[in-house]
Amino acid sequence: MARVQDKVAIVTGGAMGLGRAASVLLAQEGARVAIVDIADEPGKQAEKEINGAGGEALYRHMDVASEEDVRRVCREVAEKYGRIDILVNNAGISGSPKPTHEISVPEWNRVLDVDAKGVFLCTKHAVPYMKKGGGSIVNISSVYGIVAGVDNPPPYLYHAAKGAVRMMTKSDAVCYAKDGIRVNSIHPGWIWTPMLDQVGKAAPEGQEEFNRRLQKHIPLGRYGEPRDVAFAVLYFASDESKFVTGSELVIDGGYIAW
Ligand SMILES: NC(=O)c1ccc[n+]([C@@H]2O[C@H](COP(=O)([O-])OP(=O)(O)OC[C@H]3O[C@@H](n4cnc5c(N)ncnc54)[C@H](O)[C@@H]3O)[C@@H](O)[C@H]2O)c1
């Protein structure tokens, strides 16, 4: 029996990076996966990759910051498969690495809209379907939802958004425990994905130096891989974690352990 056999999962931001790795692994372990994203080409490729390997996936365009999109897609997935068991709130953007006094209100709004409001909207519209039979919500926060970054670009609004996700996780865990809905957060450190590639390319010191400097701060000496996080998603999504809710799991190679 696969670890999430026949469960129905929605993975936001599933087209690339961590979301894609989680979608592929959940499908390999028997889940039917709805990949949702705003990047349609890679989203369709992810759908094809999973279906081509004998799994079951569908791709839908969905902006997590749009309530209309989120409502429509949750309804469609629930109607097609009869329920929603797993929601992986993974979609996120990093925003510009600026200190607070340089951040504009539109910059603040965009990052908070995707990273925090997106989690709120997807949870809001998935929960009614989960209330029928329970479920698992996995929120992808960040180590920067727990600590500030001293070795890296200034304290910026990403921290505010990811801190909100951490707390929303605990609050929802308590609120929905009676419905059999578990809610946990994952706090990745530096994982090699298109997001990290972009952050490095934008670094004033140049990407090579940025990578060298950062990896020096990681006790395990290197960036993580998307699958390192995907296995944690799988654990929280599966019944193996049936007594785990409101918890936070750091996956960072020891980055914030010192
Ligand atoms: N990569 C890291 O080092 C790292 C570390 C800590 C936390 N995270 C978090 O993990 C999650 C995934 O990050 P990643 O590194 O895979 O990023 P990524 O940029 O490689 O992938 C993010 C995906 O989200 C999608 N997306 C962006 N805005 C969206 C929106 N409004 N609606 C729907 N989809 C949207 C993108 O199109 C993309 O497919 C994010 O929440 C990120 O903050 C990443």
XYZ file of C-alpha atoms and ligand atoms in Angstrom:
302
model
C 0.000 0.000 0.000
C 1.450 3.375 -0.997
C 1.731 6.037 1.692
C -1.069 8.323 0.446
C -2.971 5.825 -1.668
C -6.088 7.317 -3.317
C -5.939 10.529 -1.335
C -6.801 13.712 -3.221
C -4.221 16.484 -2.976
C -4.021 20.081 -4.100
C -0.492 21.487 -4.356
C -0.252 25.235 -4.898
C 2.767 26.473 -6.812
C 3.117 22.886 -8.023
C 4.618 23.750 -11.414
C 8.193 24.268 -10.232
C 10.614 23.901 -7.374
C 9.419 22.485 -4.072
C 5.781 22.243 -5.191
C 6.680 20.206 -8.224
C 8.830 17.795 -6.214
C 5.997 17.399 -3.677
C 3.440 16.804 -6.450
C 5.606 14.132 -8.062
C 6.310 12.343 -4.762
C 2.681 12.433 -3.604
C 1.631 10.978 -6.965
C 4.329 8.284 -6.738
C 2.839 7.369 -3.358
C -0.649 6.958 -4.786
C -2.310 10.372 -4.448
C -4.374 12.031 -7.141
C -2.761 15.430 -7.421
C -4.197 18.745 -8.577
C -1.242 20.940 -9.493
C -2.231 24.599 -9.365
C -0.067 27.506 -10.407
C 0.091 30.646 -12.521
C 2.970 29.282 -14.620
C 0.943 27.290 -17.135
C 3.675 25.760 -19.299
C 5.698 24.170 -16.468
C 2.404 23.286 -14.778
C 1.264 21.319 -17.824
C 4.693 19.684 -18.055
C 4.428 18.572 -14.419
C 0.970 17.123 -15.136
C 2.386 15.260 -18.157
C 5.387 13.972 -16.220
C 3.184 12.482 -13.500
C 0.583 11.000 -15.837
C 3.343 9.667 -18.125
C 4.869 7.828 -15.172
C 1.554 6.122 -14.361
C 0.385 8.564 -11.688
C -2.709 10.749 -11.689
C -2.477 14.520 -11.945
C -4.302 17.457 -13.422
C -3.072 21.003 -13.873
C -5.242 24.083 -13.332
C -4.382 27.755 -13.579
C -5.003 29.293 -10.167
C -3.633 32.455 -8.603
C -3.640 31.798 -4.856
C -4.257 35.501 -4.242
C -7.530 35.419 -6.194
C -10.510 34.205 -4.178
C -12.471 33.580 -7.342
C -9.733 31.279 -8.732
C -9.330 29.428 -5.438
C -13.076 28.887 -4.961
C -13.482 27.625 -8.545
C -10.561 25.187 -8.438
C -11.384 23.734 -4.999
C -14.952 23.137 -6.157
C -13.793 21.529 -9.405
C -11.318 19.206 -7.667
C -13.875 18.177 -5.039
C -16.509 17.522 -7.720
C -14.117 15.501 -9.865
C -12.662 13.326 -7.092
C -15.412 13.501 -4.482
C -13.257 15.102 -1.788
C -10.072 16.954 -0.868
C -7.772 15.188 1.621
C -4.517 17.118 1.349
C -3.768 20.783 0.764
C -0.147 21.831 0.324
C 0.055 25.614 0.631
C 3.374 25.997 -1.131
C 3.038 28.877 -3.628
C 5.221 31.776 -2.610
C 7.346 34.647 -3.805
C 10.322 36.235 -2.101
C 9.843 39.923 -2.947
C 12.720 42.364 -3.010
C 15.358 42.090 -0.314
C 14.938 45.537 1.203
C 14.894 46.841 4.742
C 11.508 47.914 6.052
C 11.972 51.664 5.499
C 12.538 51.119 1.765
C 9.554 48.847 1.102
C 6.637 50.382 -0.799
C 3.051 49.564 0.065
C 2.450 47.810 -3.310
C 5.543 45.626 -2.666
C 4.238 44.771 0.799
C 0.778 44.004 -0.578
C 2.006 41.687 -3.323
C 4.183 39.501 -1.083
C 1.603 39.345 1.683
C -1.141 38.649 -0.880
C 0.610 35.606 -2.305
C 2.474 34.257 0.716
C -0.048 34.870 3.504
C -3.447 35.708 1.974
C -2.915 32.820 -0.445
C -2.628 30.397 2.475
C -5.736 31.916 4.058
C -7.796 31.667 0.848
C -6.780 28.117 -0.015
C -7.406 26.945 3.547
C -10.740 28.774 3.618
C -11.989 27.070 0.457
C -10.504 23.594 1.026
C -11.662 23.200 4.641
C -15.406 22.822 3.875
C -14.585 19.774 1.720
C -12.216 18.355 4.351
C -14.762 18.716 7.126
C -16.612 15.703 5.698
C -13.759 13.246 6.254
C -10.792 15.015 7.785
C -7.647 16.086 6.030
C -4.118 17.384 6.225
C -2.972 20.904 5.437
C 0.748 21.426 4.970
C 1.897 25.030 4.976
C 5.286 25.845 3.506
C 6.679 28.655 5.621
C 10.465 29.190 5.857
C 13.227 29.348 8.429
C 12.607 33.076 7.955
C 9.197 32.577 9.530
C 11.075 31.697 12.729
C 14.285 33.756 12.731
C 15.621 36.900 11.072
C 18.515 36.603 8.638
C 21.747 38.227 9.737
C 24.012 36.759 7.097
C 21.771 37.532 4.220
C 19.826 40.392 2.623
C 18.204 42.669 5.148
C 15.171 41.895 7.243
C 12.473 42.073 4.666
C 8.778 41.545 4.217
C 9.195 37.866 3.380
C 9.800 37.328 7.093
C 6.503 38.989 7.953
C 4.612 36.799 5.497
C 6.281 33.556 6.538
C 5.869 34.367 10.234
C 2.161 34.835 9.576
C 2.009 31.420 7.909
C 3.672 29.815 10.929
C 1.082 31.285 13.290
C -1.884 30.641 10.989
C -0.779 27.003 11.032
C -0.983 26.726 14.811
C -4.244 28.614 15.025
C -5.884 26.499 12.298
C -4.502 23.316 13.883
C -6.340 24.128 17.113
C -9.468 25.358 15.359
C -9.954 22.360 13.069
C -8.702 19.511 15.267
C -12.304 18.625 16.127
C -12.973 18.108 12.404
C -10.058 15.710 12.022
C -8.128 18.271 9.979
C -4.435 18.476 10.851
C -2.354 21.542 10.005
C 1.451 21.619 10.141
C 4.157 23.895 8.810
C 7.460 23.147 7.121
C 10.315 25.621 7.403
C 12.849 25.070 4.662
C 16.238 26.703 4.744
C 18.071 27.239 1.470
C 16.852 24.746 -1.112
C 18.034 24.797 -4.720
C 14.991 25.819 -6.800
C 14.219 28.464 -9.468
C 13.468 30.866 -6.577
C 16.950 30.503 -5.092
C 18.490 30.729 -8.555
C 16.743 34.099 -9.022
C 17.740 35.386 -5.594
C 21.389 34.488 -6.305
C 21.316 36.108 -9.746
C 20.023 39.341 -8.193
C 22.672 39.397 -5.447
C 24.990 42.444 -5.707
C 28.037 40.256 -4.949
C 27.270 37.965 -7.927
C 25.691 34.526 -7.894
C 28.877 32.516 -7.407
C 29.995 34.462 -4.347
C 26.422 34.485 -2.983
C 26.251 30.689 -3.233
C 29.696 30.239 -1.690
C 28.995 32.593 1.213
C 25.599 31.149 2.030
C 26.592 27.514 1.893
C 29.405 28.267 4.317
C 26.712 29.056 6.901
C 24.960 25.717 6.440
C 26.482 23.091 8.761
C 25.812 20.330 6.224
C 27.753 22.482 3.771
C 25.341 22.677 0.853
C 21.895 23.686 -0.317
C 19.035 21.250 0.125
C 17.208 19.554 -2.726
C 13.457 19.893 -3.404
C 12.967 16.216 -2.554
C 14.344 16.839 0.954
C 11.259 18.957 1.564
C 8.924 16.740 -0.452
C 9.504 13.819 1.938
C 8.355 16.015 4.837
C 5.251 16.998 2.883
C 4.571 13.318 2.287
C 4.918 12.506 5.983
C 2.505 15.272 7.045
C 0.106 14.360 4.244
C 0.021 10.680 5.155
C -1.688 8.964 8.072
C 1.761 8.230 9.516
C 1.502 11.688 11.117
C -2.054 11.168 12.386
C -1.178 12.457 15.896
C 0.809 15.441 14.604
C -0.822 18.834 14.305
C 0.277 22.412 14.912
C 3.898 21.373 14.630
C 6.740 23.001 12.719
C 9.485 21.088 10.971
C 12.731 22.821 10.050
C 14.577 21.381 7.040
C 17.708 23.466 6.633
C 20.904 21.417 6.966
C 21.393 22.934 10.429
C 21.287 26.557 9.203
C 19.363 27.941 12.192
C 20.670 25.466 14.749
C 23.533 27.806 15.731
N 13.768 27.501 -2.173
C 14.040 27.853 -0.936
O 15.201 27.963 -0.540
C 12.921 28.115 0.040
C 13.248 28.297 1.372
C 12.235 28.532 2.302
C 10.920 28.573 1.896
N 10.621 28.418 0.586
C 9.208 28.492 0.225
O 8.849 27.330 -0.483
C 7.811 27.625 -1.416
C 8.240 27.185 -2.797
O 9.415 27.874 -3.138
P 10.332 27.473 -4.379
O 11.720 27.718 -3.950
O 9.933 26.166 -4.925
O 9.911 28.659 -5.355
P 9.804 28.675 -6.939
O 9.773 30.107 -7.333
O 10.848 27.811 -7.519
O 8.378 28.032 -7.182
C 7.228 28.680 -6.680
C 6.034 28.286 -7.496
O 4.921 29.070 -7.026
C 4.244 29.607 -8.150
N 3.516 30.823 -7.794
C 4.036 32.049 -7.548
N 3.051 32.928 -7.294
C 1.872 32.235 -7.387
C 0.515 32.582 -7.253
N 0.141 33.838 -6.987
N -0.421 31.619 -7.390
C -0.055 30.339 -7.688
N 1.213 29.959 -7.852
C 2.174 30.891 -7.704
C 5.357 29.860 -9.159
O 4.856 30.029 -10.483
C 6.214 28.626 -8.980
O 5.784 27.546 -9.771
C 7.584 29.137 -1.302
O 6.501 29.387 -0.455
C 8.878 29.634 -0.702
O 8.701 30.847 -0.016
C 11.575 28.189 -0.350
